GROMACS .gro file of C-alpha atoms in nm:
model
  415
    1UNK     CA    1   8.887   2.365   4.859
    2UNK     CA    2   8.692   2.150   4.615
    3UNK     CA    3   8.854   1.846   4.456
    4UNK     CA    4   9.032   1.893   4.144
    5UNK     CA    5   8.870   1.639   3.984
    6UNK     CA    6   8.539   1.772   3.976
    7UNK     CA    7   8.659   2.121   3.865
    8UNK     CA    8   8.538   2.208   3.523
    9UNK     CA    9   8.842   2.272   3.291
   10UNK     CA   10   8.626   2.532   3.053
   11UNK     CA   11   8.701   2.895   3.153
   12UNK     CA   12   8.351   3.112   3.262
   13UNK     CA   13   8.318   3.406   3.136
   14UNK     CA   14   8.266   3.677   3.382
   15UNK     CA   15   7.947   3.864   3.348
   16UNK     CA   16   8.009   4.215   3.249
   17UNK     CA   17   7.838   4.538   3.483
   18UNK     CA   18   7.673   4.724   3.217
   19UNK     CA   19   7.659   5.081   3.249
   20UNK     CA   20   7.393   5.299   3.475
   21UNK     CA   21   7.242   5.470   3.153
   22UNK     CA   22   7.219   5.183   2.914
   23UNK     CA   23   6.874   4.969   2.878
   24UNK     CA   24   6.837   4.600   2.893
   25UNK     CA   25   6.734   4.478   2.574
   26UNK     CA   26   6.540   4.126   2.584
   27UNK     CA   27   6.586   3.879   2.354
   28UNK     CA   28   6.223   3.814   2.273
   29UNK     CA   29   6.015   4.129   2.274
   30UNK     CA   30   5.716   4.293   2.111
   31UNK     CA   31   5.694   4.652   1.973
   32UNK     CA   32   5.441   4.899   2.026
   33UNK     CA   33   5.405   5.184   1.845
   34UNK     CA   34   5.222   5.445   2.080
   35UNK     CA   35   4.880   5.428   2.140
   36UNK     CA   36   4.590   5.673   2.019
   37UNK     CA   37   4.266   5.603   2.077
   38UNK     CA   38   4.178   5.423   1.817
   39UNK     CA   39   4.505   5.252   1.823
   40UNK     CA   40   4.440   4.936   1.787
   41UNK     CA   41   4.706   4.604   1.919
   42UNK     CA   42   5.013   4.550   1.680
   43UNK     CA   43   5.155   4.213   1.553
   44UNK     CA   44   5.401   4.068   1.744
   45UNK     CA   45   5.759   4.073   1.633
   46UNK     CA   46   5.823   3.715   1.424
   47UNK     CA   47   5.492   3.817   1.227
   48UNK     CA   48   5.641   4.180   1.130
   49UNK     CA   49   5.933   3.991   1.001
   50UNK     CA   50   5.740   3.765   0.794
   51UNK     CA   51   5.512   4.054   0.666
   52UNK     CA   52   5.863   4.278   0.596
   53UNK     CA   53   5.983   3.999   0.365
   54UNK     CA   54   5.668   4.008   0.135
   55UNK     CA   55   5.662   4.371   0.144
   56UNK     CA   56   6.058   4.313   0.005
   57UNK     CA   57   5.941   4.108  -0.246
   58UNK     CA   58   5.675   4.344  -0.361
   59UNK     CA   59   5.909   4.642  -0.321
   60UNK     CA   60   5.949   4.648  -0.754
   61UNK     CA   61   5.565   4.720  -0.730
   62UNK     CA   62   5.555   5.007  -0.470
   63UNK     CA   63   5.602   5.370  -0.488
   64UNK     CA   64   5.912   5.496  -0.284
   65UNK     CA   65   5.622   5.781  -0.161
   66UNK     CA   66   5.508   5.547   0.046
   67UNK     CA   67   5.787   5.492   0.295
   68UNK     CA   68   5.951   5.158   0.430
   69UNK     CA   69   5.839   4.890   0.603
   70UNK     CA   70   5.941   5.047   0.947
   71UNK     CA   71   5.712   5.345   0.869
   72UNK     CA   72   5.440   5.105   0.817
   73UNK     CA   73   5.155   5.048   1.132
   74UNK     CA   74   5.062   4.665   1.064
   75UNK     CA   75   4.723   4.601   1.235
   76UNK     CA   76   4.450   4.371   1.191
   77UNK     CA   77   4.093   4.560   1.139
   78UNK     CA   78   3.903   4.267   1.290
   79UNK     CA   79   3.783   4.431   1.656
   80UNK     CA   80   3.502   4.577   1.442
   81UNK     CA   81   3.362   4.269   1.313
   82UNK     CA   82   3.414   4.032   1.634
   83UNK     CA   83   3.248   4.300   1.797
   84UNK     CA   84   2.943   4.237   1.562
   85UNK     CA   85   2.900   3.849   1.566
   86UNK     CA   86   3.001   3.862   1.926
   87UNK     CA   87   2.681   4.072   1.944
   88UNK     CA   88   2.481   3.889   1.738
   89UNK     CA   89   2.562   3.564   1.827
   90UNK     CA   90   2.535   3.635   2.238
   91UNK     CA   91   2.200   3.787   2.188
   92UNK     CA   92   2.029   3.459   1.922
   93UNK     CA   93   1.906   3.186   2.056
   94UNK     CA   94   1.950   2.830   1.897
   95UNK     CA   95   1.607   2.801   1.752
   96UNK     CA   96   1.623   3.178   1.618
   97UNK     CA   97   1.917   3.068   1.449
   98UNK     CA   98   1.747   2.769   1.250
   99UNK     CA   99   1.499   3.019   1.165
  100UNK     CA  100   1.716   3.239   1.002
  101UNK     CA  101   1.939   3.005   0.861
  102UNK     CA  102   1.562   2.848   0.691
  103UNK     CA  103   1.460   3.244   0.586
  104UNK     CA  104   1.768   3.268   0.426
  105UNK     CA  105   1.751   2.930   0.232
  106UNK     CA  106   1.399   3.007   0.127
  107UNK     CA  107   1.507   3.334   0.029
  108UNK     CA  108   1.771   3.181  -0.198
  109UNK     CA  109   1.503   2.932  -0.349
  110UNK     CA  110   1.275   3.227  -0.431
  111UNK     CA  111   1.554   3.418  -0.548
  112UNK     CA  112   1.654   3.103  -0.808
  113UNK     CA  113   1.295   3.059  -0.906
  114UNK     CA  114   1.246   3.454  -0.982
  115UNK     CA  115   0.942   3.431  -0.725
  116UNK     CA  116   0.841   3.754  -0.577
  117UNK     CA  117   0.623   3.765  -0.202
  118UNK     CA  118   0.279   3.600  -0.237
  119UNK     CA  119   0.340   3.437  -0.609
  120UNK     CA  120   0.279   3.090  -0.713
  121UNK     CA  121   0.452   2.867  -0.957
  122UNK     CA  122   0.132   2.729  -1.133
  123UNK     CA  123   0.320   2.387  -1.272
  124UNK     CA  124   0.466   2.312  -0.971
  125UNK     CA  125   0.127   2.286  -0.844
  126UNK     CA  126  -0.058   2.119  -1.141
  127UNK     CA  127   0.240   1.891  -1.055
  128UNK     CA  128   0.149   1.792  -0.714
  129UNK     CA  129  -0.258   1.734  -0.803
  130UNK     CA  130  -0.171   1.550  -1.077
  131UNK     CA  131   0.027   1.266  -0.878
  132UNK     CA  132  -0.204   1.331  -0.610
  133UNK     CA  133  -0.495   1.219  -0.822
  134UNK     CA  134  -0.302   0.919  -1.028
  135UNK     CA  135  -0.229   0.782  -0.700
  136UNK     CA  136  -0.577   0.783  -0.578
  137UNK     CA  137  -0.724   0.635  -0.936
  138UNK     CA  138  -0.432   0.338  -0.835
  139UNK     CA  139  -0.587   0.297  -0.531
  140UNK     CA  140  -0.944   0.281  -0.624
  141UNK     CA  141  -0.789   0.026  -0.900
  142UNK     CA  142  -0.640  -0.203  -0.688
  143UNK     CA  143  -0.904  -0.221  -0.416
  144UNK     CA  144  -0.726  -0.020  -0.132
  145UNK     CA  145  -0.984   0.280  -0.125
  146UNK     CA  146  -1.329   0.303  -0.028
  147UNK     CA  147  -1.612   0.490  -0.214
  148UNK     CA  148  -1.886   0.524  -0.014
  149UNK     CA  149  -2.225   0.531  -0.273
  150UNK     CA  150  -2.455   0.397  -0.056
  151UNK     CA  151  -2.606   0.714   0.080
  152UNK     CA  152  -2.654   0.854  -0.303
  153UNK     CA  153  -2.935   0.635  -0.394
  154UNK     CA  154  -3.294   0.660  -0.271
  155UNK     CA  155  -3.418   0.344  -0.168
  156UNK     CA  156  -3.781   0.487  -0.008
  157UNK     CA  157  -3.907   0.525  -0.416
  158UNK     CA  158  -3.930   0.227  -0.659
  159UNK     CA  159  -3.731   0.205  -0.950
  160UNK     CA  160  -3.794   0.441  -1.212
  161UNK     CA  161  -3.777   0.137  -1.490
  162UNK     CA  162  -3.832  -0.221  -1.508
  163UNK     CA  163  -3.820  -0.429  -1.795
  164UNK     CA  164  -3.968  -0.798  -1.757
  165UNK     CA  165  -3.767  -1.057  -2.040
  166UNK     CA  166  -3.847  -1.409  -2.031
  167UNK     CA  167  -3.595  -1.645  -2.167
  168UNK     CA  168  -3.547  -1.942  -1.897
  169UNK     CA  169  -3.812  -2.211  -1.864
  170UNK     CA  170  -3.752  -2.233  -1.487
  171UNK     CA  171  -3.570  -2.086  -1.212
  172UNK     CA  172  -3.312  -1.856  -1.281
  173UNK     CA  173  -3.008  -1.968  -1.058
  174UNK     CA  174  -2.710  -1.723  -1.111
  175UNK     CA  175  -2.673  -1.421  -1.308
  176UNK     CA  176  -2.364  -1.170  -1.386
  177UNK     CA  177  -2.306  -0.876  -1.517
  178UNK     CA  178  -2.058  -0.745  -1.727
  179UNK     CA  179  -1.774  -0.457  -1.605
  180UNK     CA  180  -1.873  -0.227  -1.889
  181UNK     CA  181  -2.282  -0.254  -1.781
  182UNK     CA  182  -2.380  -0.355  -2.096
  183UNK     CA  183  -2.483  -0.714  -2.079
  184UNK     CA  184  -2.575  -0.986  -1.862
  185UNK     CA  185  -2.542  -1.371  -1.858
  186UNK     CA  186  -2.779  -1.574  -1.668
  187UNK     CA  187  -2.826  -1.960  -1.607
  188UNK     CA  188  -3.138  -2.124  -1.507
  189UNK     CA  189  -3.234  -2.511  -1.378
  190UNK     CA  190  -3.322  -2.630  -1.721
  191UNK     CA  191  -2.936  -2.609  -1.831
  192UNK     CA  192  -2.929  -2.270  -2.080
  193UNK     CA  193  -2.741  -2.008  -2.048
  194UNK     CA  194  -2.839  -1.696  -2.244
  195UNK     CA  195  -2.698  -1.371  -2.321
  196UNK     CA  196  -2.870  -1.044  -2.244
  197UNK     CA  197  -2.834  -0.688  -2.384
  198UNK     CA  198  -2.932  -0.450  -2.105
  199UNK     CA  199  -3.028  -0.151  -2.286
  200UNK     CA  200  -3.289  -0.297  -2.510
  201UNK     CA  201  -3.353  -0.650  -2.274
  202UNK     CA  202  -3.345  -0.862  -2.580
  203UNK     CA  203  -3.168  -1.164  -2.589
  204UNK     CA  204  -2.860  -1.187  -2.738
  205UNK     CA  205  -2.730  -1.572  -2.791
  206UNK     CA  206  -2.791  -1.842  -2.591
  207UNK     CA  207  -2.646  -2.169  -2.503
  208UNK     CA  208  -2.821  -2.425  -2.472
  209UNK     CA  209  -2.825  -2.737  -2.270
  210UNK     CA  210  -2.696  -3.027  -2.470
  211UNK     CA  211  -2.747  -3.416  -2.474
  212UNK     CA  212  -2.548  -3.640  -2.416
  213UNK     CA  213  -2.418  -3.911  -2.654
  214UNK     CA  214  -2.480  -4.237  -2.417
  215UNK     CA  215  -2.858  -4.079  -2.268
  216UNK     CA  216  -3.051  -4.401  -2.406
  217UNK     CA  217  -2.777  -4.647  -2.197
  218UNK     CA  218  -2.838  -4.763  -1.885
  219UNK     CA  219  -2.683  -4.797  -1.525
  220UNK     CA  220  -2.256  -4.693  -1.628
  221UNK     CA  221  -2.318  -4.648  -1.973
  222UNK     CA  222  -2.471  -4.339  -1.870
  223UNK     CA  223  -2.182  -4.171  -1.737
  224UNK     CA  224  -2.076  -3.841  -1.824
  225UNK     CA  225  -1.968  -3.747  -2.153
  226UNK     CA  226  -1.695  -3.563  -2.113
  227UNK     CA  227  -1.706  -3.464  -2.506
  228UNK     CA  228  -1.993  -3.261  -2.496
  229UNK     CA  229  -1.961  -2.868  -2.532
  230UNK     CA  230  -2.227  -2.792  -2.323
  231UNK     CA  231  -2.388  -2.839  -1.961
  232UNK     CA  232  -2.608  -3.178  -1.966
  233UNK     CA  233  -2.745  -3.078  -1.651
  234UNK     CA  234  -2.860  -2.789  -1.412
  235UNK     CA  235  -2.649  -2.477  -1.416
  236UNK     CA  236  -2.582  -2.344  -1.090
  237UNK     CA  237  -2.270  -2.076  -1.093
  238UNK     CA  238  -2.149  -1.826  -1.353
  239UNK     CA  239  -1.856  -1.559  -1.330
  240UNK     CA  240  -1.707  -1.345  -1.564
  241UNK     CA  241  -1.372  -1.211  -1.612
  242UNK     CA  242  -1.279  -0.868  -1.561
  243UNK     CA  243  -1.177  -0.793  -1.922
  244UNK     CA  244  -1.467  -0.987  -2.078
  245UNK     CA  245  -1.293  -1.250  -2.255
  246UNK     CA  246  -1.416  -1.569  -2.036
  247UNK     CA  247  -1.756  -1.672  -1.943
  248UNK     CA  248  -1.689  -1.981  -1.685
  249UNK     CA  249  -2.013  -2.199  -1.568
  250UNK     CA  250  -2.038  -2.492  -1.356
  251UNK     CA  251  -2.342  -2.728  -1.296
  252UNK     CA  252  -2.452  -3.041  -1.117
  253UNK     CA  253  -2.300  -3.249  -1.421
  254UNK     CA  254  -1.933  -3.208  -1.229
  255UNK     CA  255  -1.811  -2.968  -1.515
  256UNK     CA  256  -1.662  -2.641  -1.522
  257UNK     CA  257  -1.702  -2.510  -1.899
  258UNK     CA  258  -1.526  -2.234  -2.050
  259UNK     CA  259  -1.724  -2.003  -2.275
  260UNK     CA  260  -1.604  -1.760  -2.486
  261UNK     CA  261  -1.754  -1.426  -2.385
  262UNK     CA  262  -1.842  -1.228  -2.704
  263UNK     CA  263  -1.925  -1.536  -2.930
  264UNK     CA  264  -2.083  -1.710  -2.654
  265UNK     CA  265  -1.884  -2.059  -2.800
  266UNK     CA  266  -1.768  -2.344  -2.594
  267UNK     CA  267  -1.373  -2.328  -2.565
  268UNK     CA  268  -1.293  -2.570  -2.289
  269UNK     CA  269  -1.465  -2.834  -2.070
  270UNK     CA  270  -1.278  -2.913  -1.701
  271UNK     CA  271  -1.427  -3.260  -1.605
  272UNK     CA  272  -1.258  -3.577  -1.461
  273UNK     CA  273  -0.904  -3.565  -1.290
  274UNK     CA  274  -0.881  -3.182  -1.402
  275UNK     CA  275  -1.224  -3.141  -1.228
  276UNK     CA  276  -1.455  -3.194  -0.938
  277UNK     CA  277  -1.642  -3.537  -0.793
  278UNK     CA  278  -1.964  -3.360  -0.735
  279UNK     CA  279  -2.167  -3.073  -0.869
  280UNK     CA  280  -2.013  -2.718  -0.935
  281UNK     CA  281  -2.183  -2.478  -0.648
  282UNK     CA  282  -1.947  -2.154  -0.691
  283UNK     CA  283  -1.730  -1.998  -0.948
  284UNK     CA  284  -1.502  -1.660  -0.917
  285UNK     CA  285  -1.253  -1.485  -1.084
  286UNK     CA  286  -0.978  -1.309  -0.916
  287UNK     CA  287  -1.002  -0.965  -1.072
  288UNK     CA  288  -0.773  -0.819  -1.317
  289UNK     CA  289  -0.621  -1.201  -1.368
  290UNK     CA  290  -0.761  -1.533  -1.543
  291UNK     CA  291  -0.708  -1.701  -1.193
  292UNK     CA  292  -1.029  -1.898  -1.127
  293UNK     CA  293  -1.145  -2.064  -0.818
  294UNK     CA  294  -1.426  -2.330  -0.834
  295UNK     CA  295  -1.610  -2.486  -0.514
  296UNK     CA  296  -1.812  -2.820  -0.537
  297UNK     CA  297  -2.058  -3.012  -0.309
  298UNK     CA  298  -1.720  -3.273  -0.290
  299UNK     CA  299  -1.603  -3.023  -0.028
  300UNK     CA  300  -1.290  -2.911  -0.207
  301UNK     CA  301  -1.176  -2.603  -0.390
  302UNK     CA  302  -0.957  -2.556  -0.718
  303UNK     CA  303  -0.767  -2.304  -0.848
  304UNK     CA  304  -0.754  -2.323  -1.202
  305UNK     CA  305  -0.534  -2.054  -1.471
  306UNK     CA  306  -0.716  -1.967  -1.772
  307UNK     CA  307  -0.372  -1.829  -1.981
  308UNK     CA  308  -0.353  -1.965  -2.307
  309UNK     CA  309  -0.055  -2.094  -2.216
  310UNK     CA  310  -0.171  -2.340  -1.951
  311UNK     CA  311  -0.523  -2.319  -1.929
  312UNK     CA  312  -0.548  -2.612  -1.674
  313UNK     CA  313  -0.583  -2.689  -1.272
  314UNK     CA  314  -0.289  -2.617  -1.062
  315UNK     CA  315  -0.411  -2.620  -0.725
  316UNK     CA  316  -0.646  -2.775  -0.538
  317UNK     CA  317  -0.758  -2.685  -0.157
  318UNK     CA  318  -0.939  -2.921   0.128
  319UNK     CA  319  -1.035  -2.823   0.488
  320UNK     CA  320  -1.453  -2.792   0.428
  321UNK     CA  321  -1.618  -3.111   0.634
  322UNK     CA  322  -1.974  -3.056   0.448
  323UNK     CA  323  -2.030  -2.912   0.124
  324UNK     CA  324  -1.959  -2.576   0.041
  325UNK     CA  325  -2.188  -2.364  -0.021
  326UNK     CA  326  -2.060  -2.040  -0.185
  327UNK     CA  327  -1.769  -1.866  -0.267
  328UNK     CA  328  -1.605  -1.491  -0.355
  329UNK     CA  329  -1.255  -1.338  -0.405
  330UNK     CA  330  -1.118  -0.999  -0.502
  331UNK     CA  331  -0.749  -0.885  -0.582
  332UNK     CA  332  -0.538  -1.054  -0.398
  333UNK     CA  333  -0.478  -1.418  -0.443
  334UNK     CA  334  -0.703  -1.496  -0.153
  335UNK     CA  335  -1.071  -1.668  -0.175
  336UNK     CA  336  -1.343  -1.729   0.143
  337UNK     CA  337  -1.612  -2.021   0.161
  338UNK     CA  338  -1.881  -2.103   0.408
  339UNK     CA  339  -1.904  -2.443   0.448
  340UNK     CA  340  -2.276  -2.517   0.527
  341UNK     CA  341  -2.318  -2.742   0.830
  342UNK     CA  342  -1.980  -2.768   0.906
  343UNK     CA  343  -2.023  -2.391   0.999
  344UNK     CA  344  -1.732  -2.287   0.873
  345UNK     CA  345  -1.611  -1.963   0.669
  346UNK     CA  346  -1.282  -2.001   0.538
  347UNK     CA  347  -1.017  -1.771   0.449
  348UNK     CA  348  -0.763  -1.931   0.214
  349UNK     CA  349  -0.438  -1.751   0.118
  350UNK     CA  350  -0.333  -1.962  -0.202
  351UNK     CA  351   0.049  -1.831  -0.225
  352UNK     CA  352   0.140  -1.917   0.169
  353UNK     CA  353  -0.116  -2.243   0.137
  354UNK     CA  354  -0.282  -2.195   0.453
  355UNK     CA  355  -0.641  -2.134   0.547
  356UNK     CA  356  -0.800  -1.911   0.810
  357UNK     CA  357  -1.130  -2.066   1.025
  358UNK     CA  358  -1.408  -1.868   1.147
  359UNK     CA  359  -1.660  -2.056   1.300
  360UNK     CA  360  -2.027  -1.953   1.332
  361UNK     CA  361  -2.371  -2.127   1.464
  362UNK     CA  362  -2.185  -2.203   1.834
  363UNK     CA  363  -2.270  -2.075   2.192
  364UNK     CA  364  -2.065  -1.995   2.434
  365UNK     CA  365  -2.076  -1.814   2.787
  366UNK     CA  366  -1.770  -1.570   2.588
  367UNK     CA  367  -2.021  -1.517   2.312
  368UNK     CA  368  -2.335  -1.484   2.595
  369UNK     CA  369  -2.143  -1.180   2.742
  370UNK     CA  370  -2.095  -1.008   2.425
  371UNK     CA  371  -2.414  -1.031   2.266
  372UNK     CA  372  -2.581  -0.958   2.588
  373UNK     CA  373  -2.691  -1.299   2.712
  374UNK     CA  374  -2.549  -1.189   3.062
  375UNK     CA  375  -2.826  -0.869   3.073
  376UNK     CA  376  -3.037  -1.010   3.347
  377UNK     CA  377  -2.803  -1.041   3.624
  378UNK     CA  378  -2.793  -0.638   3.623
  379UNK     CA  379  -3.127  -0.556   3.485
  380UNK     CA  380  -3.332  -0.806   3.795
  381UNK     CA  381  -3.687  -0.909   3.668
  382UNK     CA  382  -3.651  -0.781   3.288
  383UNK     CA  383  -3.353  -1.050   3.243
  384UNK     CA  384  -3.667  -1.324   3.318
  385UNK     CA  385  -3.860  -1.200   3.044
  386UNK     CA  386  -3.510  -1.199   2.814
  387UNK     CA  387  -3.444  -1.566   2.919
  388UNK     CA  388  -3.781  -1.692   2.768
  389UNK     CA  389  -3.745  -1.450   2.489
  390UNK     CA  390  -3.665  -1.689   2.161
  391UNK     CA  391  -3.339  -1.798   2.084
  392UNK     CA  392  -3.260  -1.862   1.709
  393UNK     CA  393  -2.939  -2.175   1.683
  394UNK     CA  394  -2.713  -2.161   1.348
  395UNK     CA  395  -2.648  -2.466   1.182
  396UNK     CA  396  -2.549  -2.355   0.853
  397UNK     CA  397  -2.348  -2.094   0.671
  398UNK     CA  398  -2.480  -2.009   0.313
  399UNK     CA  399  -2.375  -1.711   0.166
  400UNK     CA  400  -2.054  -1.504   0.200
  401UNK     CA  401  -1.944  -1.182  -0.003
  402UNK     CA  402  -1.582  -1.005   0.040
  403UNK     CA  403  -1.595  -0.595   0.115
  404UNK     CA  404  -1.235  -0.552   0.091
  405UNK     CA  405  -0.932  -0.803   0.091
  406UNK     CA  406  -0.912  -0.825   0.508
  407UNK     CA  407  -1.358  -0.749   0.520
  408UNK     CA  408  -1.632  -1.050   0.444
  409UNK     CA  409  -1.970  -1.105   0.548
  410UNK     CA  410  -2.134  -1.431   0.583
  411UNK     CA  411  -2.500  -1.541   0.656
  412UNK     CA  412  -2.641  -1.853   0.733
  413UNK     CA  413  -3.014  -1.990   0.819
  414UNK     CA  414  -3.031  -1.828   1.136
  415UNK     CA  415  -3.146  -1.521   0.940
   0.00000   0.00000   0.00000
């Protein structure tokens, strides 16, 4: 017999028998109403109870027609429509998907702008041409795009008009035209400059070469006169600003002189410590800015800024071991010079103060190979006739001219 200890003192109740013809009820179970065939799978139990009490609730609102909740079949019509997007969506691909999902947006964009199959909306595209076209006319403003007008004119005929003007005693050294095309400044050896109206050729003003106050002294008495509005001496560079307001020369008398452009009067002479040690060979203006750059025989450049409010030299640039010879610029605050015998061009970016070299007039067996030089190892007894064939040697650089703000060309005497 088992210990009496570990006998439980609560009293079991003994299971009952239940009868032969009664049915065992579980405690959790579903109803089913019978099927048909379009019967359709009921809710379970705990949701019919939940659905009974609304029903009670709404019971004020019902008709008593109608019956009670337990007359009521509660089913949910959804076997229909999963049986649709089951369809649909087992028989579309990923990509047809986006496709239809982008139809349908489009639709609904055509449908808000009242657009019909095949229509336009004419401001929409006015729109679009007109930025299209202020962007290019920004472009071709600031330099970034290339019109190609080269293959417009005929060169093979002669020019249907020339007009001869005399105005300079000697040789004309620089001349510039001008943005608008309607007149032209030139300088010549004897020290005028004179102002030219293109359509008629006539002569417009001109300024003369003056003289100086201490000509009759002798040995350093007869140093510059830094006073005079004028060029004492041979003028050898001009430039123009882009809106017309500034006529800069230089000259062999070391001065840069600042003209005004429509009255063709001296405003400002650069000579001294705000000005070069040796004659004036170049002048340019950056374009679309009164920055100026100025090169001289002393082998420096200078950046000077022409705003009324400083109207003075800020910068000025060495690197050039012979005299330079010209100079150009664009846009950007950038400049090149060729150097002469130092052959040199030089790229100068003013706002990171550093300066590019390319150097010219050299041989090399690198440079041999790409010109060329290396053609009569292949081509046998032809490369003897090559070898004797004249060989032209660089020694200077003399001319340079910017295409674009990355694009120069240079020449020297080499041809």
């Amino acid at each position: 017999m088992p210990d009496s200890f570990f006998t439980s003192q609560k009293t079991r109740k003994r299971k009952r028998s239940e009868p032969s013809g009664s049915k065992t009820i579980p405690k959790k179970s579903h109803t089913f109403f019978p099927k048909s065939k379009n019967s359709k799978p009921l809710l379970n139990n705990g949701s019919a109870k939940r659905k009974r009490n609304d029903e009670e609730l709404e019971s004020d609102e019902t008709n008593d027609e109608d019956g009670g909740v337990d007359d009521m079949v509660l089913r949910v019509d959804t076997e229909d429509e999963d049986a649709e997007s089951g369809d649909e969506d087992a028989d579309e691909t990923p990509a047809e998907k986006r496709l239809r999902l982008a139809q349908l947006y489009l639709q609904g964009v055509k449908e808000d702008m009242g657009l019909a199959d095949g229509e336009f909306d004419a401001a929409e595209i006015d729109k679009e041409l007109i930025s299209t076209r202020l962007k290019q006319d920004v472009m071709e403003h600031s330099g970034k795009i290339h019109l190609f007008v080269a293959d417009s004119f005929d060169f093979s005929r002669p020019a249907p008009s020339k007009r001869f003007s005399k105005g300079h005693r000697l040789s004309v050294t620089s001349a510039v035209v001008s943005e608008s095309g309607r007149y032209l400044f030139s300088s010549g050896k004897e020290g005028h400059i004179i102002k030219w109206d293109l359509s008629t050729g006539e002569q417009i003003k001109a300024m003369h070469k003056v003289r100086p106050a201490n000509a009759d002294k002798k040995g350093k008495g007869r140093a510059l006169d830094p006073d005079a509005q004028g060029h004492t001496d041979e003028v050898l560079a001009l430039t123009l600003s882009s809106d017309g307001k500034y006529l800069v020369s230089g000259g062999r008398d070391r001065k840069v002189v600042v003209w005004d452009a429509d009255e063709c009067k001296w405003i400002k002479c650069f000579i001294g410590p705000t000005g070069h040690k040796d004659g004036i060979s170049a002048v340019s203006f950056r374009v679309g800015s009164p920055q100026l750059y100025t090169a001289s025989f002393d082998r420096t450049v200078k950046v000077y800024d022409l705003s009324p409010s400083v109207m003075g030299c800020v910068e000025t640039l060495f690197g050039h071991q012979d005299q330079i010879l010209a100079l150009d610029s664009l846009r950007a605050e950038t400049c090149v010079t060729v150097g002469a015998r130092d052959k040199t061009v030089r790229f100068w970016k003013i706002v990171e103060e550093t300066q590019l070299v390319f150097r010219g007039g050299g041989r090399s067996k690198i440079r041999e190979v790409l010109e060329g030089g290396l053609r009569g190892e292949e081509e046998g007894d032809e490369g003897d006739l090559d070898s004797r064939a004249t060989n032209f040697v660089e020694g200077s650089l003399e001319c340079v001219a910017m295409i674009d703000e990355n694009t120069f060309l240079s020449g020297g005497d080499s041809g």
